[in-house]
């Protein structure tokens, strides 16, 4: 089996993953700006890197996962303009900025926990690392790659290009395009006229008298720029050179491009060797975002209280749904996708339920070891989680046949599967599933028989045109968590994932 390959945004290619200091892996991911609740889009990005971290751990690596909390410096406009997002919320709600930060950090953790996204090893905050950020800015100034204007410090992109080079390598932006793009309108933005070049960006900003979040610095009272926090915190906890840096696609430029330039200017090293970007969650093809007005919140899904949704879905259904597109592809949110995820999750739940009650005999008529390899191969191929899920379901189909005495599994394969399957589902896919199937094989058989009987009665009711009774059977089964599905081949049933909304 081939080893892990990851797509590196820096080269634009899938590359073999070789950590700097095996078995250790340093992983840094840009965390949330805690001025608001996290929406499903944010969750998707954190889920991607949760699975990466889980997979690296499964492969035997010891992962130090650093995911920060942005609690200062992220301005409304990415071009160093506008109010601080947290400061603005504090002003509007008449709160201390740290009250805003506390509220949304707690909310963020709650959502992460419900989605079973594991906490990082270190969760540093930008406000807790002001000294490190100031030190980094000082070093960049010493290198002659930044300049001070009126209490603010800006990164000198042109000087960097001349002396170090490579600005734009990550995002593919060209410096001259950046100048052209920064047309006349931009120059009127606050602070733009302090910059020598439109592509320059703030490392430290002078605080205006009304600005609430402020710290003393060698350049007067102010606050750090948005990009410097991630350079300072990743360097502090993972070193000047480390393994992987992740975040959403939208952070490639300017955030990550600037982070990389800062790292190179300060330490001579570019920080991470692999840059990974997770694509956007969309709604009707449009990126989900708070400012786009199309954000859905995890609580909408868990309560079902949203015009787009026919009912409530469990956190695990949401998690499974978000795993159904490759992380580098966009994923469009639809209620149908949730419904499909719910059905497939029920299949996994069912299989885990009857797995302990199966009996092995004879020779397997399915190659369970190549099946297991095929799951690993999918994940090793740039974390192809949807392919791994599809292959998982293929295997479960065979297991279903074994449970219904239509196929065989050898004792040896069964034992291996019993130790592998629950661990894979829980530890790698992160699905917390409580098996809901009956506690022994004879009860399973009894349930099959009763369901067969009910389906037959319903068919008879339909034949005699007693549709009210037929519908009643279907609806009342649904109420107790059993879903009937009609097709040309007949009627099948499954346990509904939604019965376990928690
Ligand atoms: P923010 O709190 O805005 O700094 O964003 C936190 C993370 O969520 C970043 O990595 C963003 O790239 C990511 N993100 C924001 N919107 C979406 C979206 N619609 N789909 C996926 N990720 C997103
Ligand atoms: Zn960042």
Coordinates of C-alpha atoms and ligand atoms in Angstrom, one line a residue:
X1 CA 0.0 0.0 0.0
X2 CA 1.3 3.4 -0.9
X3 CA 2.0 6.0 1.8
X4 CA 0.1 9.1 2.6
X5 CA 0.1 11.8 -0.1
X6 CA -1.2 15.3 0.5
X7 CA -2.0 18.1 -1.8
X8 CA 0.3 21.0 -1.1
X9 CA -1.1 24.4 -2.2
X10 CA 2.5 25.6 -2.5
X11 CA 3.4 23.2 -5.3
X12 CA -0.2 22.7 -6.6
X13 CA 0.5 19.0 -6.5
X14 CA -0.1 15.9 -4.4
X15 CA 3.2 15.1 -2.6
X16 CA 4.3 12.2 -0.5
X17 CA 4.0 13.3 3.1
X18 CA 7.3 13.2 4.9
X19 CA 7.3 14.8 8.3
X20 CA 10.4 16.7 9.4
X21 CA 10.9 14.8 12.7
X22 CA 8.9 11.5 12.5
X23 CA 7.0 10.2 14.4
X24 CA 6.1 13.8 15.4
X25 CA 3.9 16.0 13.2
X26 CA 3.3 19.7 13.7
X27 CA -0.1 20.8 12.4
X28 CA -1.3 24.4 12.6
X29 CA -4.9 25.5 11.6
X30 CA -6.3 29.0 11.6
X31 CA -9.1 29.0 14.2
X32 CA -12.2 31.1 14.3
X33 CA -12.5 34.8 14.9
X34 CA -14.7 34.7 17.9
X35 CA -17.1 37.6 17.3
X36 CA -20.0 35.4 16.3
X37 CA -21.2 31.8 16.4
X38 CA -19.6 29.4 14.0
X39 CA -21.7 28.5 10.9
X40 CA -21.7 25.2 9.0
X41 CA -19.0 26.5 6.7
X42 CA -16.6 27.2 9.5
X43 CA -17.4 23.7 10.9
X44 CA -16.6 22.1 7.6
X45 CA -13.1 23.5 7.6
X46 CA -12.5 22.4 11.2
X47 CA -13.9 19.0 10.4
X48 CA -11.5 18.5 7.5
X49 CA -8.5 19.0 9.8
X50 CA -10.0 16.9 12.5
X51 CA -10.1 14.0 10.2
X52 CA -6.5 14.7 9.0
X53 CA -5.4 14.8 12.6
X54 CA -7.2 11.5 13.3
X55 CA -5.8 9.8 10.3
X56 CA -2.2 10.9 11.0
X57 CA -2.7 9.6 14.6
X58 CA -4.1 6.3 13.2
X59 CA -1.0 6.0 11.0
X60 CA 1.1 6.2 14.2
X61 CA 2.2 9.8 14.1
X62 CA 2.3 11.9 17.3
X63 CA 0.5 15.0 16.2
X64 CA 0.8 18.4 17.9
X65 CA -2.2 20.2 16.7
X66 CA -2.3 23.9 17.2
X67 CA -5.5 25.7 16.4
X68 CA -5.7 29.3 17.4
X69 CA -8.5 31.6 18.6
X70 CA -8.5 35.0 16.8
X71 CA -9.6 37.4 19.5
X72 CA -8.0 40.6 18.1
X73 CA -6.7 42.1 14.9
X74 CA -9.1 40.7 12.4
X75 CA -10.5 43.8 10.8
X76 CA -13.8 44.0 8.8
X77 CA -11.9 44.4 5.6
X78 CA -9.0 42.1 4.7
X79 CA -7.1 45.1 3.3
X80 CA -6.3 46.4 6.8
X81 CA -9.3 48.5 6.9
X82 CA -12.4 49.0 9.1
X83 CA -13.1 48.2 12.7
X84 CA -11.8 45.3 14.6
X85 CA -14.6 42.6 14.3
X86 CA -14.5 41.9 18.0
X87 CA -14.2 45.5 19.0
X88 CA -17.2 46.4 16.8
X89 CA -19.4 43.7 18.4
X90 CA -18.3 44.9 21.9
X91 CA -19.3 48.4 21.0
X92 CA -22.7 47.5 19.5
X93 CA -23.6 45.2 22.4
X94 CA -22.0 47.3 25.1
X95 CA -19.8 44.5 26.3
X96 CA -16.1 44.3 27.1
X97 CA -14.3 42.8 24.1
X98 CA -13.3 39.9 26.3
X99 CA -16.9 39.2 27.1
X100 CA -17.6 38.8 23.4
X101 CA -14.5 36.6 23.1
X102 CA -15.6 34.4 26.0
X103 CA -19.2 34.0 24.8
X104 CA -18.3 32.9 21.3
X105 CA -15.3 30.8 22.4
X106 CA -17.5 28.8 24.7
X107 CA -20.2 28.5 21.9
X108 CA -17.5 27.3 19.5
X109 CA -16.2 24.7 21.8
X110 CA -19.8 23.4 22.4
X111 CA -20.4 23.0 18.7
X112 CA -17.0 21.3 18.2
X113 CA -17.8 18.9 21.0
X114 CA -21.2 18.0 19.5
X115 CA -19.7 17.3 16.1
X116 CA -17.0 15.2 17.9
X117 CA -14.2 17.5 16.5
X118 CA -11.5 16.8 19.0
X119 CA -9.9 19.7 20.8
X120 CA -6.5 20.7 19.6
X121 CA -3.3 20.0 21.6
X122 CA -2.8 23.8 22.0
X123 CA -5.4 26.5 21.5
X124 CA -3.5 29.8 21.8
X125 CA -5.2 33.2 21.6
X126 CA -3.8 36.2 19.7
X127 CA -4.3 38.4 22.8
X128 CA -2.2 36.0 24.8
X129 CA 0.7 36.4 22.4
X130 CA 1.1 40.1 22.0
X131 CA 4.7 40.0 23.2
X132 CA 5.6 37.3 20.7
X133 CA 3.9 39.3 17.9
X134 CA 5.8 42.5 18.8
X135 CA 9.1 40.6 18.9
X136 CA 8.4 39.2 15.4
X137 CA 7.6 42.7 14.1
X138 CA 10.8 44.0 15.6
X139 CA 12.8 41.3 13.8
X140 CA 11.2 42.1 10.5
X141 CA 12.0 45.7 11.0
X142 CA 15.6 44.8 11.8
X143 CA 15.8 42.9 8.5
X144 CA 14.7 46.1 6.8
X145 CA 11.6 44.5 5.5
X146 CA 9.1 46.7 7.2
X147 CA 8.7 50.4 8.0
X148 CA 7.0 52.6 10.6
X149 CA 4.6 55.3 9.7
X150 CA 2.8 57.3 12.3
X151 CA 2.7 54.6 15.0
X152 CA 1.8 51.8 12.6
X153 CA 4.2 49.2 11.1
X154 CA 3.8 47.9 7.5
X155 CA 5.4 45.0 5.8
X156 CA 7.4 46.2 2.8
X157 CA 6.4 43.7 0.0
X158 CA 8.7 45.3 -2.6
X159 CA 11.7 45.1 -0.4
X160 CA 10.8 41.5 0.4
X161 CA 10.5 40.7 -3.3
X162 CA 14.0 42.1 -4.0
X163 CA 15.8 40.5 -1.1
X164 CA 13.9 37.3 -0.4
X165 CA 11.3 36.8 -3.2
X166 CA 8.3 34.5 -3.6
X167 CA 5.5 36.7 -2.5
X168 CA 2.5 35.3 -4.4
X169 CA 3.9 31.8 -4.6
X170 CA 1.1 30.3 -2.5
X171 CA -1.9 32.1 -3.9
X172 CA -0.6 32.6 -7.5
X173 CA -1.1 36.3 -7.3
X174 CA 1.3 38.5 -9.1
X175 CA 2.6 41.7 -7.6
X176 CA 1.8 43.9 -10.6
X177 CA -1.8 42.6 -10.6
X178 CA -2.0 43.5 -6.9
X179 CA -1.0 47.0 -7.7
X180 CA -3.5 47.2 -10.6
X181 CA -6.2 45.6 -8.4
X182 CA -5.6 48.1 -5.7
X183 CA -7.1 50.8 -7.9
X184 CA -8.2 54.3 -7.0
X185 CA -11.0 53.3 -4.6
X186 CA -8.6 51.4 -2.4
X187 CA -6.4 54.3 -1.8
X188 CA -9.2 56.2 -0.2
X189 CA -9.4 53.5 2.5
X190 CA -8.2 54.4 5.9
X191 CA -4.5 53.7 6.3
X192 CA -3.9 53.0 2.6
X193 CA -2.1 56.3 2.1
X194 CA 0.4 55.4 4.9
X195 CA 1.5 52.4 2.8
X196 CA 4.3 52.8 0.3
X197 CA 2.8 50.2 -1.9
X198 CA -0.7 48.9 -2.2
X199 CA 0.4 45.3 -1.6
X200 CA 2.0 46.2 1.8
X201 CA 0.1 45.1 4.8
X202 CA -0.1 46.0 8.5
X203 CA 2.0 44.2 11.1
X204 CA 1.0 46.6 13.8
X205 CA -1.7 49.3 13.8
X206 CA -1.8 52.5 15.8
X207 CA -5.0 52.6 17.9
X208 CA -7.3 55.5 17.3
X209 CA -8.5 57.2 20.5
X210 CA -11.9 55.3 20.3
X211 CA -10.2 51.9 19.6
X212 CA -10.9 49.7 22.7
X213 CA -8.4 46.8 22.3
X214 CA -4.9 48.3 22.6
X215 CA -1.5 47.5 24.0
X216 CA 1.8 49.4 24.5
X217 CA 4.5 48.8 21.9
X218 CA 7.8 50.3 20.8
X219 CA 5.6 52.3 18.2
X220 CA 3.0 53.6 20.7
X221 CA -0.3 52.2 21.7
X222 CA -1.9 49.9 19.1
X223 CA -2.9 46.4 18.2
X224 CA -1.4 43.6 16.0
X225 CA -2.3 43.0 12.4
X226 CA -4.3 39.9 11.6
X227 CA -1.6 37.9 9.8
X228 CA 1.2 38.3 12.4
X229 CA -0.7 36.3 15.1
X230 CA -0.5 33.1 13.1
X231 CA 3.1 33.5 12.2
X232 CA 4.0 34.2 15.9
X233 CA 1.9 31.4 17.4
X234 CA 2.9 28.7 14.8
X235 CA 6.6 29.6 15.2
X236 CA 6.3 29.5 19.0
X237 CA 4.7 26.1 19.3
X238 CA 5.8 24.3 16.2
X239 CA 9.1 26.0 15.2
X240 CA 10.3 28.1 12.3
X241 CA 9.8 25.1 10.1
X242 CA 7.0 22.7 10.7
X243 CA 4.9 20.2 8.8
X244 CA 1.4 21.3 7.9
X245 CA -0.6 24.5 7.9
X246 CA -4.3 24.4 7.2
X247 CA -7.3 26.6 6.8
X248 CA -10.1 27.5 4.5
X249 CA -9.5 28.2 0.8
X250 CA -10.5 31.8 1.4
X251 CA -7.5 32.3 3.7
X252 CA -4.9 31.6 1.0
X253 CA -4.9 35.3 0.1
X254 CA -4.1 37.6 1.8
X255 CA -3.8 35.8 5.1
X256 CA -1.6 32.8 4.4
X257 CA 0.4 34.6 1.7
X258 CA 1.3 37.3 4.2
X259 CA 1.9 34.8 7.0
X260 CA 4.5 33.0 4.7
X261 CA 6.2 36.3 3.8
X262 CA 6.4 37.2 7.5
X263 CA 7.9 33.9 8.4
X264 CA 10.5 34.1 5.7
X265 CA 11.3 37.7 6.6
X266 CA 11.7 36.9 10.3
X267 CA 13.2 33.4 10.5
X268 CA 14.5 32.7 6.9
X269 CA 12.1 29.7 6.9
X270 CA 8.7 29.7 5.3
X271 CA 7.0 27.9 8.3
X272 CA 5.0 24.9 7.1
X273 CA 6.3 22.6 4.4
X274 CA 2.7 21.6 3.3
X275 CA -0.1 24.1 3.0
X276 CA -3.5 22.6 2.9
X277 CA -6.7 24.4 2.0
X278 CA -10.2 23.1 2.6
X279 CA -12.9 24.2 0.1
X280 CA -16.0 26.1 0.9
X281 CA -19.4 24.9 2.0
X282 CA -22.0 26.5 -0.3
X283 CA -25.7 27.0 -0.4
X284 CA -27.3 27.0 -3.8
X285 CA -23.7 27.4 -5.2
X286 CA -22.9 30.5 -3.1
X287 CA -20.3 30.4 -0.4
X288 CA -21.9 30.2 3.0
X289 CA -21.0 33.2 5.0
X290 CA -22.4 35.5 7.6
X291 CA -22.0 38.5 5.4
X292 CA -23.6 36.7 2.5
X293 CA -26.7 36.3 4.6
X294 CA -27.0 32.6 3.9
X295 CA -25.4 31.1 7.0
X296 CA -26.9 28.1 8.6
X297 CA -26.0 27.4 12.2
X298 CA -25.5 24.0 13.8
X299 CA -28.4 24.6 16.2
X300 CA -30.7 25.0 13.1
X301 CA -29.8 21.5 12.1
X302 CA -30.1 20.0 15.6
X303 CA -33.5 21.6 16.2
X304 CA -34.9 21.3 12.6
X305 CA -36.1 24.8 13.1
X306 CA -35.3 26.4 9.7
X307 CA -37.4 26.9 6.6
X308 CA -35.0 24.8 4.5
X309 CA -35.3 21.8 6.8
X310 CA -38.1 19.2 7.0
X311 CA -37.0 18.0 10.4
X312 CA -34.1 17.8 12.9
X313 CA -30.9 15.9 12.3
X314 CA -28.4 14.6 14.7
X315 CA -24.8 16.1 15.0
X316 CA -23.4 12.8 13.7
X317 CA -25.7 13.1 10.6
X318 CA -24.4 16.6 10.0
X319 CA -20.8 15.3 10.5
X320 CA -21.4 12.5 8.0
X321 CA -23.0 14.8 5.5
X322 CA -20.0 17.1 5.6
X323 CA -17.7 14.2 4.9
X324 CA -19.4 13.4 1.6
X325 CA -17.3 15.7 -0.6
X326 CA -13.5 15.7 -1.0
X327 CA -12.1 18.5 1.1
X328 CA -10.7 20.3 -1.9
X329 CA -14.1 20.3 -3.6
X330 CA -16.9 22.6 -2.7
X331 CA -19.8 21.0 -0.9
X332 CA -23.3 22.3 -1.5
X333 CA -25.6 22.1 1.5
X334 CA -29.0 20.6 0.8
X335 CA -31.6 18.9 2.9
X336 CA -31.4 15.9 0.6
X337 CA -27.7 15.6 1.4
X338 CA -28.6 15.5 5.1
X339 CA -31.3 12.9 4.4
X340 CA -28.9 10.7 2.4
X341 CA -26.3 11.0 5.2
X342 CA -28.9 10.0 7.7
X343 CA -29.8 6.8 5.8
X344 CA -26.2 5.8 5.4
X345 CA -25.4 6.5 9.0
X346 CA -28.3 4.2 9.9
X347 CA -26.6 1.5 7.8
X348 CA -23.4 1.9 9.7
X349 CA -25.3 1.9 13.0
X350 CA -27.1 -1.2 12.1
X351 CA -23.9 -3.1 11.0
X352 CA -22.1 -2.1 14.3
X353 CA -25.2 -3.4 16.1
X354 CA -25.3 -6.9 14.6
X355 CA -21.5 -7.3 14.2
X356 CA -21.0 -8.8 17.7
X357 CA -23.8 -11.3 17.1
X358 CA -22.6 -12.8 13.8
X359 CA -21.0 -16.2 13.6
X360 CA -18.1 -17.0 11.4
X361 CA -18.0 -20.2 9.3
X362 CA -16.2 -21.6 6.3
X363 CA -14.4 -19.4 3.9
X364 CA -15.3 -15.7 3.3
X365 CA -16.8 -14.9 -0.1
X366 CA -15.5 -11.4 0.1
X367 CA -11.9 -10.2 0.5
X368 CA -12.1 -8.3 3.8
X369 CA -8.4 -7.5 3.9
X370 CA -8.3 -5.9 0.4
X371 CA -11.5 -4.0 1.5
X372 CA -9.7 -2.7 4.5
X373 CA -6.7 -1.7 2.4
X374 CA -9.0 0.1 0.0
X375 CA -10.3 2.3 2.8
X376 CA -6.7 3.1 3.9
X377 CA -5.7 3.8 0.2
X378 CA -8.6 6.3 -0.1
X379 CA -7.5 8.2 3.0
X380 CA -3.8 8.0 2.0
X381 CA -4.8 9.6 -1.3
X382 CA -5.0 13.2 -0.1
X383 CA -7.6 12.3 2.5
X384 CA -10.3 11.1 0.2
X385 CA -12.9 10.7 2.9
X386 CA -16.0 10.4 0.7
X387 CA -14.3 7.5 -1.2
X388 CA -13.5 5.8 2.1
X389 CA -17.1 6.2 3.2
X390 CA -18.4 4.8 -0.1
X391 CA -16.1 1.8 0.3
X392 CA -17.1 1.4 3.9
X393 CA -20.7 1.1 2.8
X394 CA -19.8 -1.5 0.1
X395 CA -18.3 -3.7 2.8
X396 CA -21.3 -3.2 5.0
X397 CA -23.5 -4.5 2.2
X398 CA -21.6 -7.7 2.3
X399 CA -21.9 -7.8 6.0
X400 CA -25.6 -7.4 5.7
X401 CA -25.7 -10.5 3.5
X402 CA -23.8 -12.4 6.1
X403 CA -26.3 -11.3 8.7
X404 CA -29.1 -12.6 6.5
X405 CA -27.3 -15.8 5.8
X406 CA -26.8 -15.0 2.2
X407 CA -23.1 -14.9 2.4
X408 CA -20.2 -16.3 4.6
X409 CA -17.5 -14.8 6.6
X410 CA -14.7 -16.9 8.1
X411 CA -14.1 -16.8 11.8
X412 CA -10.7 -15.2 11.3
X413 CA -12.1 -12.4 9.1
X414 CA -14.9 -11.9 11.5
X415 CA -12.6 -11.5 14.4
X416 CA -10.4 -9.0 12.5
X417 CA -13.5 -7.1 11.4
X418 CA -14.8 -6.9 15.0
X419 CA -11.6 -5.2 16.2
X420 CA -11.3 -3.0 13.1
X421 CA -14.7 -1.7 12.2
X422 CA -15.8 0.0 15.4
X423 CA -12.4 1.6 15.8
X424 CA -12.3 2.9 12.3
X425 CA -15.7 4.4 12.5
X426 CA -15.1 6.0 15.9
X427 CA -11.4 6.9 15.8
X428 CA -10.8 7.8 12.1
X429 CA -14.2 9.0 10.9
X430 CA -15.1 10.3 14.3
X431 CA -18.6 9.0 14.2
X432 CA -20.0 8.4 17.7
X433 CA -22.5 5.7 17.0
X434 CA -24.6 3.9 19.6
X435 CA -25.6 0.6 18.1
X436 CA -29.4 0.5 18.1
X437 CA -29.8 -3.0 16.7
X438 CA -31.2 -5.7 19.0
X439 CA -28.9 -7.3 21.5
X440 CA -28.8 -10.8 20.0
X441 CA -29.1 -12.5 16.7
X442 CA -32.5 -14.2 17.5
X443 CA -34.0 -10.8 18.4
X444 CA -32.7 -9.5 15.1
X445 CA -34.4 -12.4 13.3
X446 CA -37.6 -11.7 15.2
X447 CA -37.5 -8.1 14.2
X448 CA -37.0 -9.1 10.5
X449 CA -40.0 -11.4 10.8
X450 CA -42.2 -8.8 12.4
X451 CA -41.2 -6.2 9.8
X452 CA -41.9 -8.7 7.0
X453 CA -45.3 -9.2 8.5
X454 CA -46.1 -5.5 8.7
X455 CA -45.0 -4.9 5.2
X456 CA -47.1 -7.7 4.0
X457 CA -50.2 -6.4 5.9
X458 CA -49.6 -3.0 4.4
X459 CA -49.4 -4.4 0.9
X460 CA -52.6 -6.3 1.5
X461 CA -54.3 -3.1 2.7
X462 CA -53.1 -1.3 -0.5
X463 CA -54.4 -4.2 -2.7
X464 CA -57.8 -3.8 -1.1
X465 CA -57.6 -0.1 -1.6
X466 CA -57.5 0.6 2.2
X467 CA -54.9 3.4 1.7
X468 CA -55.7 4.9 5.0
X469 CA -54.6 1.8 6.8
X470 CA -51.5 1.4 4.6
X471 CA -50.5 5.0 5.3
X472 CA -51.2 4.5 9.0
X473 CA -48.8 1.6 9.2
X474 CA -46.1 3.6 7.4
X475 CA -46.6 6.7 9.6
X476 CA -46.7 4.9 12.9
X477 CA -43.6 2.9 12.0
X478 CA -41.9 6.2 11.2
X479 CA -42.9 7.5 14.6
X480 CA -41.1 4.6 16.3
X481 CA -38.0 5.2 14.2
X482 CA -38.5 2.7 11.4
X483 CA -38.6 4.1 7.8
X484 CA -40.2 2.2 5.0
X485 CA -38.9 2.7 1.4
X486 CA -41.0 1.6 -1.6
X487 CA -39.4 0.7 -4.9
X488 CA -40.1 -1.4 -7.9
X489 CA -38.4 -4.3 -6.2
X490 CA -40.7 -4.1 -3.2
X491 CA -40.6 -2.4 0.2
X492 CA -37.5 -2.3 2.5
X493 CA -37.1 -0.8 5.9
X494 CA -34.3 0.7 8.0
X495 CA -33.9 2.2 11.4
X496 CA -33.9 6.0 11.2
X497 CA -30.8 7.9 12.3
X498 CA -33.0 10.8 13.4
X499 CA -34.4 8.7 16.2
X500 CA -31.2 9.4 18.1
X501 CA -31.2 13.2 17.8
X502 CA -29.2 14.2 20.8
Ligands
LIG1 P1 -13.3 33.0 10.4 O1 -14.0 32.8 11.8 O2 -14.1 33.9 9.5 O3 -11.9 33.5 10.6 O4 -13.2 31.6 9.7 C1 -12.8 30.4 10.3 C2 -12.5 29.3 9.3 O5 -13.7 29.0 8.6 C3 -11.5 29.8 8.3 O6 -10.6 28.7 8.0 C4 -12.3 30.0 7.0 O7 -11.6 29.8 5.8 C5 -13.4 29.0 7.2 N1 -14.7 29.3 6.5 C6 -15.4 30.4 6.4 N2 -16.5 30.3 5.6 C7 -16.4 29.1 5.1 C8 -17.3 28.3 4.2 N3 -18.4 28.8 3.7 N4 -17.0 27.0 4.0 C9 -15.9 26.4 4.5 N5 -15.0 27.1 5.4 C10 -15.3 28.4 5.7
LIG2 ZN1 -4.3 32.3 10.6

